[in-house]
Amino acid sequence: MSKFIDRMAANNAQNGFYGQDILSVSQFGRADLDYIFTVAHEMRVLVERFGSADLLHGKLLANLFYEPSTRTSASFMAAMQRLGGQVIPINGVQYSSVSKGESLPDTVRTLESYADLIVLRHPEVGSAAIAAQYCAKPIINAGDGVGEHPTQALLDLFTIVEELGDVTGKKIIMVGDLKFGRTVHSLTKLLVNYDVEFTFVSPDILRMPQDVLDVVKAAGKQATITEDVHNCIADADVLYVTRVQKERFADLAVYDNLKDRYVVDPALMGHAKPNMIVMHPLPRVNEISYAVDSDPRAAYFRQMRNGMYVRMALLAAVLGKA
Ligand code: NCD
């Protein structure tokens, strides 16, 4: 155990994230990703062997969530506690002074007086960057509206590496709500660091935003845009499925019309490669049938578990001191 802590301390001496905000995946280059994934792997071993460590003993995290969350909020709490730190959970802002009209800057100023780091989920694009301007302590973006979800993208990429051994040369299909789904925005921007091919499958009105397509183009990666998942499934190495983001629709009749457009079921899986993996950031509503859960290619529950290891690695990088 003490060897593990020594190794973490040595790692932290080389890590560029100490004391930094984590706002966007654009902060991560290949060397950073290798570093985070190596540490995440160690975190898995640590949890399986010992359950916890005291690397972040005495540190305090504030979990500030203005939007619903199960996995992101619980896995940050679990990650912090498994590393010996503690958490101030503010998951229902309706019970905080936010409901009295307190602004985001004042709320983060308050929490920075108590905690060493703030994890923030907020409905507005750019909110994490704004919070970071007002906050002397590191902010981790846990989803800023339809913008980014960088820690989800890290755990998604880690899952691809863990499941398939490598990212290089892989064909990645993203299907569903590519317009409002922040996880696919971040994951695409992260995957351009590798030699991959993209296929973006969605109804026309839920297409991948142009700024994300521009990043793909600027990186010289190939992207196919289609509405039909059947004609590309046979070649895929990764099928990344997303929920239609009901909460982003002004007109729920439009949502109702789109919500069941793509459903991954055993019949569709029958056309996929034997070693393809199905991923989903979760929660799923109807887009993956429960009959797929027992297929060994269903990686979404393993993906969810990886979230804790990756967030442990990130917290150790941002808060751990050599
Ligand atoms: C995602 C999110 O919040 O963007 N969930 C998550 O963090 N695992 C995806 C979603 O809500 O559809």
XYZ file of C-alpha atoms and ligand atoms in Angstrom:
334
model
C 0.000 0.000 0.000
C 2.707 2.499 0.908
C 4.441 1.590 -2.365
C 1.251 2.527 -4.162
C 1.184 5.884 -2.398
C 4.862 6.476 -3.191
C 4.197 5.682 -6.849
C 1.223 8.047 -6.888
C 3.336 10.759 -5.338
C 6.037 10.197 -7.974
C 3.366 10.309 -10.692
C 2.014 13.518 -9.299
C 5.399 15.141 -9.593
C 5.043 14.778 -13.398
C 1.349 15.547 -13.584
C 0.348 18.881 -15.064
C -3.130 18.896 -13.506
C -2.194 19.702 -9.937
C -4.371 22.640 -8.815
C -5.897 23.021 -12.302
C -9.529 23.357 -13.413
C -10.859 20.567 -15.636
C -13.245 22.382 -17.967
C -12.870 20.817 -21.404
C -11.375 17.793 -23.105
C -9.256 20.171 -25.168
C -6.952 20.354 -22.126
C -5.889 16.730 -22.689
C -3.190 15.610 -25.108
C -2.032 12.043 -25.698
C 0.568 12.100 -22.898
C -2.037 13.378 -20.397
C -4.474 10.664 -21.436
C -1.824 7.965 -21.058
C -1.025 9.325 -17.608
C -4.671 9.468 -16.435
C -5.406 5.987 -17.792
C -2.320 4.482 -16.149
C -3.389 5.945 -12.815
C -7.039 4.891 -13.375
C -5.809 1.356 -13.928
C -3.894 1.534 -10.641
C -7.025 2.829 -8.949
C -8.933 -0.237 -10.117
C -6.246 -2.468 -8.588
C -6.298 -0.393 -5.404
C -10.080 -0.662 -5.020
C -10.106 -4.382 -5.787
C -7.278 -5.140 -3.338
C -7.779 -2.672 -0.499
C -11.072 -0.828 -1.087
C -9.576 2.520 -0.166
C -6.417 4.547 0.501
C -5.641 7.744 2.367
C -4.049 9.672 -0.484
C -6.524 12.561 -0.135
C -6.986 12.353 3.609
C -7.947 15.784 4.942
C -9.183 17.049 1.550
C -12.754 18.131 0.983
C -14.736 18.113 -2.279
C -17.951 20.099 -2.858
C -20.338 18.361 -5.276
C -22.564 21.131 -6.710
C -25.283 19.800 -9.035
C -27.885 22.102 -10.622
C -29.102 19.254 -12.881
C -30.101 15.670 -12.053
C -27.361 13.061 -11.790
C -26.918 9.570 -10.422
C -23.620 8.233 -11.783
C -21.542 11.384 -12.093
C -22.404 12.676 -8.654
C -22.234 9.294 -6.875
C -18.989 8.266 -8.580
C -17.279 11.550 -7.646
C -18.390 11.008 -4.054
C -17.254 7.395 -4.082
C -13.944 8.353 -5.728
C -13.213 11.033 -3.128
C -14.146 8.810 -0.204
C -12.199 5.818 -1.488
C -9.127 8.069 -1.565
C -9.699 9.078 2.044
C -11.224 12.503 1.344
C -14.634 13.849 2.256
C -17.558 15.395 0.392
C -20.055 18.236 0.816
C -22.971 17.033 -1.361
C -25.257 19.722 -2.812
C -27.382 17.665 -5.128
C -30.656 19.447 -4.724
C -29.885 23.121 -5.264
C -33.562 23.795 -4.569
C -32.702 23.260 -0.901
C -29.691 25.598 -1.019
C -29.534 29.391 -1.221
C -29.699 29.062 -5.022
C -33.484 28.932 -4.536
C -33.241 32.322 -2.769
C -31.704 33.739 -5.922
C -28.007 33.347 -5.146
C -25.830 33.602 -8.255
C -23.372 30.945 -9.442
C -20.329 33.166 -8.666
C -21.504 33.754 -5.095
C -22.320 30.076 -4.615
C -18.848 28.949 -5.747
C -17.218 31.675 -3.641
C -19.048 30.217 -0.670
C -18.043 26.641 -1.357
C -14.412 27.549 -2.029
C -14.199 28.871 1.518
C -14.965 25.387 2.822
C -13.748 22.902 0.210
C -10.545 22.193 -1.753
C -12.268 21.506 -5.080
C -15.725 21.987 -6.623
C -17.399 19.537 -9.018
C -20.074 21.481 -10.914
C -22.984 20.422 -13.113
C -25.047 23.287 -14.493
C -27.580 23.705 -17.338
C -25.744 26.542 -19.131
C -22.961 26.092 -21.663
C -19.804 27.783 -20.358
C -20.991 27.798 -16.726
C -17.990 25.830 -15.463
C -15.607 28.294 -17.136
C -17.483 31.215 -15.563
C -17.413 29.550 -12.138
C -13.666 28.994 -12.545
C -13.126 32.744 -13.045
C -14.622 33.435 -9.634
C -13.138 30.504 -7.789
C -9.586 30.204 -6.475
C -9.994 26.447 -5.996
C -10.099 23.989 -8.920
C -13.450 23.455 -10.688
C -14.252 20.192 -12.451
C -16.913 20.472 -15.151
C -19.402 17.641 -14.600
C -21.569 18.768 -17.559
C -22.351 22.316 -18.702
C -25.719 22.099 -20.446
C -25.350 20.883 -24.023
C -21.676 21.881 -23.985
C -19.165 19.396 -22.614
C -18.830 16.542 -20.152
C -15.062 16.025 -20.023
C -14.860 13.475 -17.213
C -17.438 11.287 -18.981
C -15.341 11.432 -22.165
C -12.259 10.351 -20.201
C -14.082 7.357 -18.765
C -15.540 6.535 -22.185
C -12.110 6.542 -23.782
C -10.642 4.568 -20.887
C -13.402 1.995 -21.446
C -12.543 1.666 -25.150
C -8.876 1.094 -24.241
C -9.741 -1.404 -21.495
C -12.245 -3.311 -23.637
C -10.537 -3.315 -27.036
C -6.894 -2.957 -26.010
C -6.340 0.077 -28.227
C -8.100 2.964 -29.919
C -5.979 3.098 -33.059
C -7.789 2.140 -36.252
C -11.165 1.759 -34.583
C -14.464 2.577 -36.283
C -16.724 4.451 -33.896
C -20.478 4.846 -34.447
C -22.300 7.421 -32.340
C -26.065 7.145 -32.528
C -29.034 9.081 -31.153
C -29.171 12.672 -29.965
C -25.872 14.058 -31.202
C -27.119 17.661 -31.036
C -27.942 17.929 -27.339
C -25.871 15.012 -26.010
C -22.850 16.634 -24.371
C -21.057 13.307 -23.877
C -20.691 12.740 -27.624
C -19.364 16.275 -28.083
C -16.596 15.707 -25.569
C -15.839 12.144 -26.639
C -15.509 13.126 -30.302
C -13.135 15.970 -29.426
C -11.053 13.563 -27.358
C -11.002 10.779 -29.970
C -9.496 13.066 -32.615
C -6.217 12.545 -30.722
C -6.218 9.028 -32.222
C -6.402 7.409 -35.623
C -10.145 6.632 -35.699
C -13.062 6.825 -38.159
C -16.396 8.278 -37.111
C -19.950 7.562 -38.226
C -22.535 9.933 -36.787
C -26.055 8.465 -36.911
C -28.997 10.701 -35.998
C -32.200 12.216 -37.335
C -31.303 15.328 -39.316
C -32.558 17.706 -36.615
C -30.358 16.020 -33.982
C -27.139 16.176 -36.026
C -23.722 16.611 -34.484
C -23.115 20.378 -34.087
C -20.940 22.069 -36.681
C -18.262 23.140 -34.185
C -17.641 19.485 -33.289
C -17.602 18.477 -36.973
C -15.073 21.272 -37.539
C -12.770 19.773 -34.883
C -13.009 16.381 -36.649
C -12.233 17.977 -39.999
C -9.348 20.068 -38.667
C -7.808 16.882 -37.247
C -8.081 15.228 -40.685
C -10.334 12.403 -39.468
C -12.990 10.761 -41.596
C -16.623 11.236 -40.568
C -19.723 9.795 -42.238
C -23.091 11.336 -41.436
C -26.169 9.158 -41.881
C -29.649 8.510 -40.511
C -29.400 4.736 -40.894
C -27.645 2.599 -38.303
C -28.251 -0.672 -40.205
C -25.964 0.200 -43.086
C -22.918 0.859 -40.877
C -23.276 -1.506 -37.894
C -21.388 -4.417 -39.510
C -18.072 -2.486 -39.596
C -18.264 -0.891 -36.151
C -15.837 -1.533 -33.303
C -17.745 0.748 -30.925
C -21.465 1.537 -30.987
C -21.927 4.529 -28.666
C -25.644 4.985 -27.970
C -27.207 8.125 -26.473
C -30.527 9.080 -24.935
C -32.666 11.698 -26.683
C -32.239 14.589 -24.226
C -35.879 15.268 -23.350
C -35.000 18.150 -21.017
C -33.534 20.186 -23.921
C -36.746 20.204 -26.017
C -39.060 23.216 -25.909
C -41.767 21.203 -27.694
C -42.305 17.741 -26.202
C -44.273 16.626 -29.269
C -40.993 16.885 -31.222
C -39.262 14.790 -28.549
C -42.014 12.155 -28.668
C -41.590 11.894 -32.384
C -37.835 11.280 -32.113
C -37.362 9.356 -28.893
C -37.695 5.805 -30.202
C -36.046 6.349 -33.593
C -33.120 4.049 -32.743
C -33.416 1.004 -30.515
C -30.477 -1.370 -30.148
C -31.938 -4.872 -29.854
C -30.704 -8.450 -30.367
C -31.687 -8.294 -34.057
C -29.406 -5.294 -34.649
C -26.650 -6.907 -32.547
C -26.874 -9.900 -34.891
C -25.367 -7.724 -37.640
C -22.441 -6.484 -35.498
C -18.924 -7.911 -35.169
C -18.356 -10.484 -32.411
C -15.894 -8.166 -30.648
C -17.779 -4.895 -31.091
C -18.737 -3.111 -27.880
C -21.950 -1.232 -27.090
C -21.473 1.826 -24.893
C -23.933 4.289 -23.353
C -23.239 7.063 -20.824
C -26.547 6.123 -19.126
C -29.273 6.661 -18.090
C -30.933 4.676 -20.872
C -34.600 5.210 -21.501
C -35.612 2.981 -24.369
C -32.677 3.077 -26.761
C -31.062 -0.212 -25.718
C -33.379 -3.142 -25.111
C -32.891 -5.010 -21.825
C -32.357 -8.196 -23.845
C -28.968 -6.782 -24.927
C -27.700 -6.548 -21.321
C -26.677 -10.205 -21.221
C -24.695 -9.920 -24.479
C -20.969 -9.884 -23.576
C -20.570 -6.976 -26.000
C -22.779 -4.798 -23.779
C -20.059 -2.692 -22.117
C -22.225 0.033 -20.577
C -22.256 -1.272 -17.021
C -18.487 -1.868 -17.077
C -18.163 1.651 -18.552
C -20.157 3.069 -15.635
C -17.882 1.337 -13.126
C -14.813 2.734 -14.894
C -16.163 6.199 -14.080
C -15.140 5.813 -10.473
C -11.567 4.739 -11.310
C -11.080 7.568 -13.804
C -12.495 10.134 -11.363
C -10.207 8.772 -8.639
C -7.272 9.306 -11.004
C -8.417 12.850 -11.805
C -8.966 13.805 -8.158
C -5.541 12.426 -7.264
C -4.022 14.429 -10.123
C -5.758 17.697 -9.221
C -5.544 17.454 -5.415
C -2.770 14.985 -4.624
C 0.466 16.590 -3.645
C 3.859 15.060 -4.318
C -25.081 11.920 -19.313
C -25.178 13.414 -19.061
O -25.573 13.847 -17.980
O -24.824 14.133 -20.003
N -25.169 11.159 -18.149
C -24.050 10.936 -17.403
O -23.402 11.852 -16.933
N -23.645 9.665 -17.267
C -25.963 11.448 -20.406
C -27.433 11.678 -20.317
O -27.951 12.243 -19.349
O -28.112 11.250 -21.269
